[in-house]
Amino acid sequence: MAEKDEPMVVDGGNGRTCEWEGRWNHIKKFLERSGPFTHPDFEPSTEALSGFRNIHVVDMDTIDVSNLNRQFLFRPKDVGRPKADVAADFINNRIPGCCVVPYPFERNTLQFHIIVSGLDSVVARRWMNGMLLSLLVYEDGVLNPSSIIPLIDGGTEGFKGNARVILPGMTACIDCTLELYPPQINFPMCTIASMPRLPEHCIEYVRILLWPKETPFGGVALDGDDPEHIQWVYQRSLERATEFGITGVTYRLTQGVVKRIIPAVASTNAVIAAACATEVFKIASSAYIPLNNYMVFNDVDGLYTYTFEAERKEKCSACSQVPLDLHFSPCSKLQEVLDHLTECASLQMKSPAITACPDEIRQLYKLLSVALIEQRTRQNLSKTLKELGLTDRQELAIADVTTPQTMLFRLCFTS
Ligand SMILES: [Zn+2]
């Protein structure tokens, strides 16, 4: 992620500091000769550029001891320090001439040429996606290509991973393929309560039903980071598992279920990181055609990988540039609209705030952190759209944590 106001330094051993004979030989093989996968417009040359040096790393997290098994840049002495600082120090010391700038705090994305993200949630991905879409410049409805900042997104979940290349405004964005991210799996309550078959069912039984009933530790909320709490849940889960002849309840699994942890696997992370770095190289050097545009990787059982082209969704709420229609009867309650926004697979909002616009800016419902407004507008939820004075073709502005931009919707009354 090189700063835009400085040239994207992708030079190939031109006598600057810390060069040595043959340093760039491996990269020259790609840049100084043609091959079956080179970009049709690419002209191999000894002048070709290679090796990006200016990297900015943004991470607001600090190093936890549990990170050390898979995050190779950190050592026991680094526990408690900002991840961005330690990672930057490590790379700068190891790679002569490389300049990694750490940001252990939020950082505007505006200044970067290419963004690589390895985020831990869909909401964070949607936010980044929305941010890059908000930077696009349209002139008379035509996208100005110089306003595009490519996003290379990598993600892993245990032994599965994916890498994708997103050209905001041109190729499928995160929200175009939102249906690919399944909602969190919750076991049916009847299974948990009366027909457990899996060790997870037993742990969920204790977490959801037994803990509030038996109020251990003076009735405090269950804390996944408190070993005594986990021990209590583990013992009770074991008892329930024994009762139903289920095996496999362990302390570790108990903690995993309670904290909803999916174990991170170092090798999967390494493969996905390498795929992302390769895509950055391709885009920065223009020597090869970038991944088009979604690669999945799975080494649960053997090794399996393939790529496909995720398609743009014509009515994507994030990148389609047209206000989406919301079809409701005038007799529908505002609560139903809210439920639709959170439950619809292609929207999956978290805590939407709805405002009627544009003639009269009127807050219909807002949850978020503003408790006062939530209280004042809560009564609107049980009112019908008609009672709220909303009309057919009315525009609704909806804000949510899944995007930095307010989204426009158009209310369409059904009869
Ligand atoms: Zn989209």
Short mmCIF file of C-alpha atoms and ligand atoms in Angstrom, two decimals:
data_model
loop_
_atom_site.label_atom_id
_atom_site.label_comp_id
_atom_site.label_asym_id
_atom_site.label_seq_id
_atom_site.Cartn_x
_atom_site.Cartn_y
_atom_site.Cartn_z
CA MET A 1 0.00 0.00 0.00
CA ALA A 2 2.18 2.78 -1.24
CA GLU A 3 1.27 6.40 -0.64
CA LYS A 4 -0.30 8.03 -3.68
CA ASP A 5 1.67 11.25 -3.42
CA GLU A 6 4.96 9.39 -3.62
CA PRO A 7 5.72 7.29 -6.67
CA MET A 8 4.86 3.63 -6.20
CA VAL A 9 8.44 2.48 -5.81
CA VAL A 10 8.66 -0.70 -7.78
CA ASP A 11 12.23 -0.49 -8.98
CA GLY A 12 14.41 -3.41 -9.89
CA GLY A 13 17.86 -3.01 -8.47
CA ASN A 14 18.89 0.34 -9.90
CA GLY A 15 21.82 1.05 -7.68
CA ARG A 16 19.91 2.44 -4.74
CA THR A 17 20.90 1.42 -1.26
CA CYS A 18 21.47 -2.15 -0.14
CA GLU A 19 21.60 -3.80 -3.52
CA TRP A 20 23.68 -6.83 -4.29
CA GLU A 21 24.46 -8.88 -7.33
CA GLY A 22 21.55 -11.05 -8.34
CA ARG A 23 19.16 -9.69 -5.73
CA TRP A 24 16.31 -9.36 -8.23
CA ASN A 25 17.11 -12.35 -10.43
CA HIS A 26 14.00 -14.28 -9.45
CA ILE A 27 11.75 -11.34 -10.30
CA LYS A 28 13.61 -10.53 -13.49
CA LYS A 29 12.57 -13.95 -14.81
CA PHE A 30 9.00 -12.71 -14.73
CA LEU A 31 9.57 -9.19 -15.93
CA GLU A 32 12.26 -9.51 -18.57
CA ARG A 33 10.77 -12.21 -20.73
CA SER A 34 7.40 -13.09 -22.13
CA GLY A 35 5.39 -16.17 -21.29
CA PRO A 36 2.00 -17.80 -21.77
CA PHE A 37 0.48 -15.91 -18.85
CA THR A 38 1.90 -12.45 -19.41
CA HIS A 39 -0.50 -9.58 -19.95
CA PRO A 40 -1.11 -9.03 -23.71
CA ASP A 41 -0.07 -5.39 -23.40
CA PHE A 42 3.03 -6.10 -21.36
CA GLU A 43 6.40 -5.58 -22.95
CA PRO A 44 9.19 -7.46 -21.21
CA SER A 45 12.22 -5.28 -20.63
CA THR A 46 15.21 -4.85 -18.42
CA GLU A 47 13.65 -1.53 -17.47
CA ALA A 48 10.72 -3.39 -15.99
CA LEU A 49 9.81 -2.50 -12.47
CA SER A 50 9.72 -4.92 -9.63
CA GLY A 51 9.73 -5.26 -5.88
CA PHE A 52 7.48 -2.80 -4.12
CA ARG A 53 9.20 -1.26 -1.14
CA ASN A 54 6.75 1.14 0.43
CA ILE A 55 4.19 -0.73 2.46
CA HIS A 56 1.86 0.78 5.02
CA VAL A 57 0.37 -1.59 7.54
CA VAL A 58 -2.75 -0.73 9.51
CA ASP A 59 -3.69 -2.87 12.52
CA MET A 60 -5.20 -1.60 15.73
CA ASP A 61 -4.74 -4.89 17.56
CA THR A 62 -2.04 -5.77 20.08
CA ILE A 63 -0.21 -9.09 20.21
CA ASP A 64 -1.73 -11.81 22.34
CA VAL A 65 0.17 -14.90 23.41
CA SER A 66 -2.35 -17.02 21.45
CA ASN A 67 -1.23 -15.32 18.18
CA LEU A 68 2.30 -16.70 18.38
CA ASN A 69 1.56 -20.12 16.89
CA ARG A 70 0.56 -18.69 13.52
CA GLN A 71 1.75 -15.09 13.24
CA PHE A 72 5.36 -15.60 12.32
CA LEU A 73 6.55 -12.04 12.80
CA PHE A 74 5.87 -12.03 16.54
CA ARG A 75 7.93 -13.40 19.42
CA PRO A 76 7.07 -13.96 23.10
CA LYS A 77 8.81 -10.69 24.02
CA ASP A 78 6.38 -8.79 21.74
CA VAL A 79 3.21 -9.80 23.62
CA GLY A 80 1.24 -6.67 24.45
CA ARG A 81 2.84 -4.48 21.75
CA PRO A 82 0.89 -3.19 18.73
CA LYS A 83 0.91 -5.74 15.88
CA ALA A 84 1.54 -3.05 13.26
CA ASP A 85 4.68 -1.76 15.04
CA VAL A 86 6.22 -5.19 15.58
CA ALA A 87 5.45 -6.39 12.04
CA ALA A 88 6.97 -3.23 10.54
CA ASP A 89 10.13 -3.51 12.67
CA PHE A 90 10.57 -7.17 11.76
CA ILE A 91 10.26 -6.65 8.00
CA ASN A 92 12.35 -3.47 7.96
CA ASN A 93 15.16 -5.28 9.78
CA ARG A 94 14.97 -8.36 7.60
CA ILE A 95 14.54 -6.89 4.11
CA PRO A 96 17.15 -4.24 3.25
CA GLY A 97 15.63 -1.25 1.47
CA CYS A 98 12.05 -2.13 2.38
CA CYS A 99 10.10 0.59 4.12
CA VAL A 100 7.11 -0.55 6.17
CA VAL A 101 5.24 2.22 7.97
CA PRO A 102 3.04 1.03 10.86
CA TYR A 103 -0.30 2.53 11.85
CA PRO A 104 -1.55 1.06 15.13
CA PHE A 105 -4.65 3.24 14.73
CA GLU A 106 -7.33 3.94 12.13
CA ARG A 107 -6.01 5.25 8.88
CA ASN A 108 -7.66 6.89 5.91
CA THR A 109 -7.49 4.67 2.80
CA LEU A 110 -7.46 7.62 0.42
CA GLN A 111 -3.72 7.77 -0.15
CA PHE A 112 -3.01 4.20 -1.19
CA HIS A 113 -2.43 2.66 -4.62
CA ILE A 114 -3.52 -0.85 -3.73
CA ILE A 115 -5.20 -2.18 -0.60
CA VAL A 116 -4.74 -5.68 0.73
CA SER A 117 -7.09 -6.73 3.49
CA GLY A 118 -7.01 -9.67 5.83
CA LEU A 119 -9.93 -8.82 8.05
CA ASP A 120 -11.62 -10.94 10.64
CA SER A 121 -15.27 -10.19 9.89
CA VAL A 122 -17.71 -9.68 7.06
CA VAL A 123 -18.80 -6.34 8.56
CA ALA A 124 -15.22 -5.02 8.46
CA ARG A 125 -14.88 -6.20 4.83
CA ARG A 126 -18.12 -4.46 3.86
CA TRP A 127 -16.92 -1.28 5.53
CA MET A 128 -13.64 -1.30 3.61
CA ASN A 129 -15.52 -2.13 0.40
CA GLY A 130 -17.96 0.74 1.01
CA MET A 131 -15.08 3.10 1.73
CA LEU A 132 -13.39 2.33 -1.60
CA LEU A 133 -16.71 2.63 -3.45
CA SER A 134 -17.25 6.04 -1.85
CA LEU A 135 -13.96 7.24 -3.38
CA LEU A 136 -15.04 6.46 -6.96
CA VAL A 137 -15.54 9.43 -9.23
CA TYR A 138 -18.26 9.29 -11.86
CA GLU A 139 -18.36 11.87 -14.64
CA ASP A 140 -21.73 11.93 -16.42
CA GLY A 141 -22.33 8.44 -15.13
CA VAL A 142 -18.98 7.16 -16.44
CA LEU A 143 -16.50 5.83 -13.95
CA ASN A 144 -13.16 7.60 -13.93
CA PRO A 145 -10.70 4.68 -13.82
CA SER A 146 -8.05 6.68 -12.00
CA SER A 147 -10.33 6.81 -8.96
CA ILE A 148 -10.27 3.02 -8.59
CA ILE A 149 -8.16 1.61 -5.77
CA PRO A 150 -7.92 -2.18 -6.24
CA LEU A 151 -8.80 -4.25 -3.20
CA ILE A 152 -7.20 -7.63 -2.70
CA ASP A 153 -9.01 -9.49 0.01
CA GLY A 154 -7.83 -12.65 1.70
CA GLY A 155 -9.67 -14.65 4.32
CA THR A 156 -9.31 -17.97 6.08
CA GLU A 157 -11.40 -20.15 8.31
CA GLY A 158 -9.57 -23.15 9.63
CA PHE A 159 -8.43 -25.20 6.62
CA LYS A 160 -10.43 -23.15 4.13
CA GLY A 161 -9.43 -19.87 2.57
CA ASN A 162 -10.12 -17.52 -0.27
CA ALA A 163 -8.44 -14.67 -2.10
CA ARG A 164 -10.17 -12.25 -4.40
CA VAL A 165 -9.39 -9.23 -6.49
CA ILE A 166 -11.93 -6.42 -6.45
CA LEU A 167 -11.78 -3.43 -8.78
CA PRO A 168 -14.41 -1.26 -7.07
CA GLY A 169 -17.05 -0.09 -9.53
CA MET A 170 -15.85 -2.55 -12.19
CA THR A 171 -15.90 -6.06 -10.78
CA ALA A 172 -18.03 -7.81 -8.17
CA CYS A 173 -17.70 -6.13 -4.79
CA ILE A 174 -18.03 -7.68 -1.34
CA ASP A 175 -21.73 -6.83 -1.16
CA CYS A 176 -22.41 -8.24 -4.66
CA THR A 177 -21.58 -11.67 -3.24
CA LEU A 178 -22.95 -11.21 0.23
CA GLU A 179 -25.01 -14.38 -0.06
CA LEU A 180 -21.74 -16.32 -0.10
CA TYR A 181 -21.21 -15.47 3.54
CA PRO A 182 -23.63 -17.66 5.41
CA PRO A 183 -25.12 -16.32 8.61
CA GLN A 184 -23.61 -17.74 11.78
CA ILE A 185 -24.79 -21.26 12.43
CA ASN A 186 -27.03 -21.60 15.43
CA PHE A 187 -28.34 -24.98 16.47
CA PRO A 188 -32.12 -25.35 16.73
CA MET A 189 -33.22 -24.89 20.32
CA CYS A 190 -35.19 -28.17 20.32
CA THR A 191 -31.99 -30.06 19.45
CA ILE A 192 -30.06 -28.33 22.19
CA ALA A 193 -32.83 -28.81 24.74
CA SER A 194 -33.89 -32.38 24.09
CA MET A 195 -32.12 -34.18 21.24
CA PRO A 196 -28.38 -33.47 21.39
CA ARG A 197 -26.27 -35.44 18.93
CA LEU A 198 -23.02 -33.49 18.86
CA PRO A 199 -20.65 -32.39 21.61
CA GLU A 200 -21.41 -28.80 20.52
CA HIS A 201 -25.10 -29.35 21.31
CA CYS A 202 -24.18 -30.27 24.90
CA ILE A 203 -22.01 -27.20 25.34
CA GLU A 204 -24.69 -24.94 23.86
CA TYR A 205 -27.20 -26.49 26.28
CA VAL A 206 -25.06 -25.49 29.24
CA ARG A 207 -24.24 -22.06 27.81
CA ILE A 208 -27.77 -21.07 26.83
CA LEU A 209 -30.00 -22.92 29.30
CA LEU A 210 -28.05 -24.10 32.33
CA TRP A 211 -25.92 -21.03 32.99
CA PRO A 212 -28.87 -18.61 33.36
CA LYS A 213 -30.81 -21.23 35.36
CA GLU A 214 -28.14 -22.17 37.88
CA THR A 215 -26.58 -18.67 38.03
CA PRO A 216 -23.07 -19.82 39.06
CA PHE A 217 -20.46 -17.31 40.29
CA GLY A 218 -23.16 -15.05 41.79
CA GLY A 219 -25.20 -14.75 38.60
CA VAL A 220 -22.57 -12.95 36.49
CA ALA A 221 -22.62 -13.16 32.69
CA LEU A 222 -20.60 -16.00 31.17
CA ASP A 223 -17.12 -14.75 30.33
CA GLY A 224 -15.34 -16.82 27.66
CA ASP A 225 -11.97 -15.50 28.85
CA ASP A 226 -12.47 -16.61 32.45
CA PRO A 227 -10.97 -20.11 32.90
CA GLU A 228 -13.21 -20.83 35.90
CA HIS A 229 -16.31 -20.08 33.85
CA ILE A 230 -15.11 -22.32 31.01
CA GLN A 231 -14.23 -25.06 33.49
CA TRP A 232 -17.77 -24.89 34.92
CA VAL A 233 -19.36 -25.10 31.45
CA TYR A 234 -16.95 -27.89 30.47
CA GLN A 235 -17.85 -30.06 33.51
CA ARG A 236 -21.61 -29.64 33.03
CA SER A 237 -21.30 -30.26 29.27
CA LEU A 238 -19.39 -33.44 29.99
CA GLU A 239 -22.17 -34.62 32.30
CA ARG A 240 -24.78 -33.96 29.64
CA ALA A 241 -22.70 -35.67 26.97
CA THR A 242 -22.30 -38.76 29.16
CA GLU A 243 -26.06 -38.82 29.75
CA PHE A 244 -26.68 -38.97 25.97
CA GLY A 245 -23.71 -41.17 25.12
CA ILE A 246 -21.93 -38.39 23.19
CA THR A 247 -18.15 -38.22 23.09
CA GLY A 248 -15.81 -35.42 22.15
CA VAL A 249 -16.49 -32.71 24.72
CA THR A 250 -13.14 -31.20 25.67
CA TYR A 251 -12.08 -28.06 27.51
CA ARG A 252 -10.73 -26.66 24.27
CA LEU A 253 -13.92 -27.34 22.33
CA THR A 254 -15.93 -25.80 25.18
CA GLN A 255 -13.91 -22.62 24.94
CA GLY A 256 -14.20 -22.67 21.16
CA VAL A 257 -17.99 -22.98 21.22
CA VAL A 258 -18.46 -20.40 23.99
CA LYS A 259 -16.18 -17.87 22.31
CA ARG A 260 -17.24 -18.93 18.80
CA ILE A 261 -13.63 -19.54 17.85
CA ILE A 262 -12.68 -21.09 14.55
CA PRO A 263 -9.08 -22.20 14.93
CA ALA A 264 -6.64 -20.35 12.67
CA VAL A 265 -4.30 -22.61 10.73
CA ALA A 266 -0.86 -21.22 9.94
CA SER A 267 -0.45 -23.07 6.64
CA THR A 268 -3.81 -21.88 5.30
CA ASN A 269 -2.94 -18.32 6.26
CA ALA A 270 0.43 -18.63 4.53
CA VAL A 271 -1.12 -19.89 1.27
CA ILE A 272 -3.71 -17.11 1.21
CA ALA A 273 -1.14 -14.46 2.11
CA ALA A 274 1.09 -15.67 -0.75
CA ALA A 275 -1.84 -15.60 -3.19
CA CYS A 276 -2.65 -12.03 -2.14
CA ALA A 277 0.98 -10.92 -2.45
CA THR A 278 1.14 -12.45 -5.94
CA GLU A 279 -1.92 -10.47 -6.98
CA VAL A 280 -0.35 -7.26 -5.67
CA PHE A 281 2.75 -8.04 -7.74
CA LYS A 282 0.65 -8.61 -10.85
CA ILE A 283 -1.30 -5.38 -10.43
CA ALA A 284 1.71 -3.27 -9.45
CA SER A 285 3.89 -4.51 -12.30
CA SER A 286 1.08 -4.90 -14.92
CA ALA A 287 3.04 -7.90 -16.16
CA TYR A 288 0.32 -10.48 -15.64
CA ILE A 289 -3.45 -10.61 -15.80
CA PRO A 290 -4.82 -10.44 -12.27
CA LEU A 291 -6.92 -13.21 -10.76
CA ASN A 292 -10.41 -13.12 -12.26
CA ASN A 293 -11.53 -12.81 -9.60
CA TYR A 294 -12.18 -15.28 -6.79
CA MET A 295 -9.97 -18.15 -5.67
CA VAL A 296 -11.03 -20.70 -3.10
CA PHE A 297 -8.65 -22.96 -1.28
CA ASN A 298 -9.48 -25.98 0.82
CA ASP A 299 -7.10 -28.42 2.48
CA VAL A 300 -9.48 -30.07 4.92
CA ASP A 301 -9.09 -33.37 3.09
CA GLY A 302 -6.36 -33.46 0.47
CA LEU A 303 -5.86 -30.21 -1.35
CA TYR A 304 -8.36 -28.49 -3.54
CA THR A 305 -8.40 -25.11 -5.22
CA TYR A 306 -10.22 -23.44 -8.07
CA THR A 307 -11.06 -19.99 -9.32
CA PHE A 308 -14.26 -18.51 -10.64
CA GLU A 309 -15.49 -15.14 -11.75
CA ALA A 310 -17.85 -13.67 -9.20
CA GLU A 311 -20.31 -11.52 -11.14
CA ARG A 312 -21.45 -8.03 -10.31
CA LYS A 313 -24.98 -7.87 -9.05
CA GLU A 314 -27.13 -5.50 -11.02
CA LYS A 315 -28.94 -4.37 -7.90
CA CYS A 316 -26.09 -4.43 -5.43
CA SER A 317 -26.91 -2.17 -2.50
CA ALA A 318 -23.27 -1.06 -2.31
CA CYS A 319 -21.96 -0.61 -5.87
CA SER A 320 -24.91 -0.43 -8.28
CA GLN A 321 -25.37 3.38 -8.08
CA VAL A 322 -29.17 3.02 -8.11
CA PRO A 323 -31.44 3.28 -5.07
CA LEU A 324 -32.90 -0.14 -4.35
CA ASP A 325 -36.62 -0.67 -4.10
CA LEU A 326 -38.20 -1.89 -0.90
CA HIS A 327 -41.59 -3.46 -1.54
CA PHE A 328 -44.00 -3.22 1.37
CA SER A 329 -47.69 -2.78 1.91
CA PRO A 330 -48.72 0.57 3.42
CA CYS A 331 -50.11 -1.52 6.28
CA SER A 332 -46.71 -3.09 7.03
CA LYS A 333 -45.15 -1.99 10.27
CA LEU A 334 -41.80 -0.23 10.40
CA GLN A 335 -40.52 -3.23 12.39
CA GLU A 336 -41.09 -5.43 9.33
CA VAL A 337 -38.92 -3.12 7.23
CA LEU A 338 -36.23 -3.30 9.90
CA ASP A 339 -36.45 -7.11 10.02
CA HIS A 340 -36.11 -7.27 6.24
CA LEU A 341 -32.97 -5.13 6.30
CA THR A 342 -31.30 -7.38 8.85
CA GLU A 343 -32.57 -10.77 7.62
CA CYS A 344 -32.44 -10.42 3.83
CA ALA A 345 -29.41 -12.42 2.64
CA SER A 346 -28.27 -9.70 0.25
CA LEU A 347 -28.45 -6.89 2.84
CA GLN A 348 -27.57 -8.45 6.23
CA MET A 349 -27.52 -5.15 8.08
CA LYS A 350 -26.67 -5.11 11.75
CA SER A 351 -28.37 -2.10 13.36
CA PRO A 352 -29.93 0.01 10.62
CA ALA A 353 -31.05 3.58 11.26
CA ILE A 354 -33.83 4.69 8.93
CA THR A 355 -34.51 8.27 7.94
CA ALA A 356 -37.25 9.49 5.63
CA CYS A 357 -36.06 11.96 3.03
CA PRO A 358 -35.60 14.23 1.25
CA ASP A 359 -38.55 16.62 1.73
CA GLU A 360 -38.55 16.35 5.47
CA ILE A 361 -35.58 14.78 7.13
CA ARG A 362 -37.25 12.71 9.75
CA GLN A 363 -35.77 10.09 11.93
CA LEU A 364 -37.93 7.00 11.81
CA TYR A 365 -35.77 4.62 13.73
CA LYS A 366 -32.26 4.67 15.08
CA LEU A 367 -30.74 2.15 17.39
CA LEU A 368 -26.96 2.36 17.37
CA SER A 369 -25.49 3.90 20.49
CA VAL A 370 -27.75 6.90 20.74
CA ALA A 371 -30.10 5.61 23.40
CA LEU A 372 -32.13 8.80 23.57
CA ILE A 373 -33.04 8.71 19.89
CA GLU A 374 -33.72 4.98 20.14
CA GLN A 375 -36.22 5.60 22.94
CA ARG A 376 -37.86 8.44 21.10
CA THR A 377 -38.21 6.50 17.86
CA ARG A 378 -38.88 3.02 19.25
CA GLN A 379 -42.65 3.59 19.24
CA ASN A 380 -42.46 4.06 15.47
CA LEU A 381 -41.58 0.39 15.04
CA SER A 382 -45.11 -0.75 15.81
CA LYS A 383 -46.69 1.87 13.54
CA THR A 384 -47.61 1.12 9.95
CA LEU A 385 -45.85 2.90 7.12
CA LYS A 386 -49.11 4.69 6.37
CA GLU A 387 -49.45 5.87 9.96
CA LEU A 388 -45.92 7.23 9.78
CA GLY A 389 -47.00 9.35 6.82
CA LEU A 390 -44.73 7.57 4.36
CA THR A 391 -45.80 7.61 0.74
CA ASP A 392 -45.27 5.48 -2.32
CA ARG A 393 -41.89 6.16 -4.00
CA GLN A 394 -40.66 7.80 -0.79
CA GLU A 395 -36.90 7.74 -0.41
CA LEU A 396 -35.44 6.27 2.74
CA ALA A 397 -31.86 6.90 3.80
CA ILE A 398 -30.48 4.00 5.76
CA ALA A 399 -27.26 4.04 7.75
CA ASP A 400 -25.62 0.94 9.15
CA VAL A 401 -22.30 -0.27 10.54
CA THR A 402 -21.77 -2.33 7.39
CA THR A 403 -20.96 0.74 5.29
CA PRO A 404 -19.51 4.23 5.81
CA GLN A 405 -22.03 5.63 3.34
CA THR A 406 -25.73 6.20 3.87
CA MET A 407 -27.69 4.04 1.45
CA LEU A 408 -30.71 5.27 -0.44
CA PHE A 409 -33.73 3.04 -0.83
CA ARG A 410 -37.05 3.69 -2.49
CA LEU A 411 -40.19 2.59 -0.78
CA CYS A 412 -42.60 0.96 -3.22
CA PHE A 413 -46.07 0.29 -1.92
CA THR A 414 -47.64 -3.01 -2.83
CA SER A 415 -51.39 -3.21 -2.82
ZN ZN B 1 -21.51 -4.68 -5.38
#
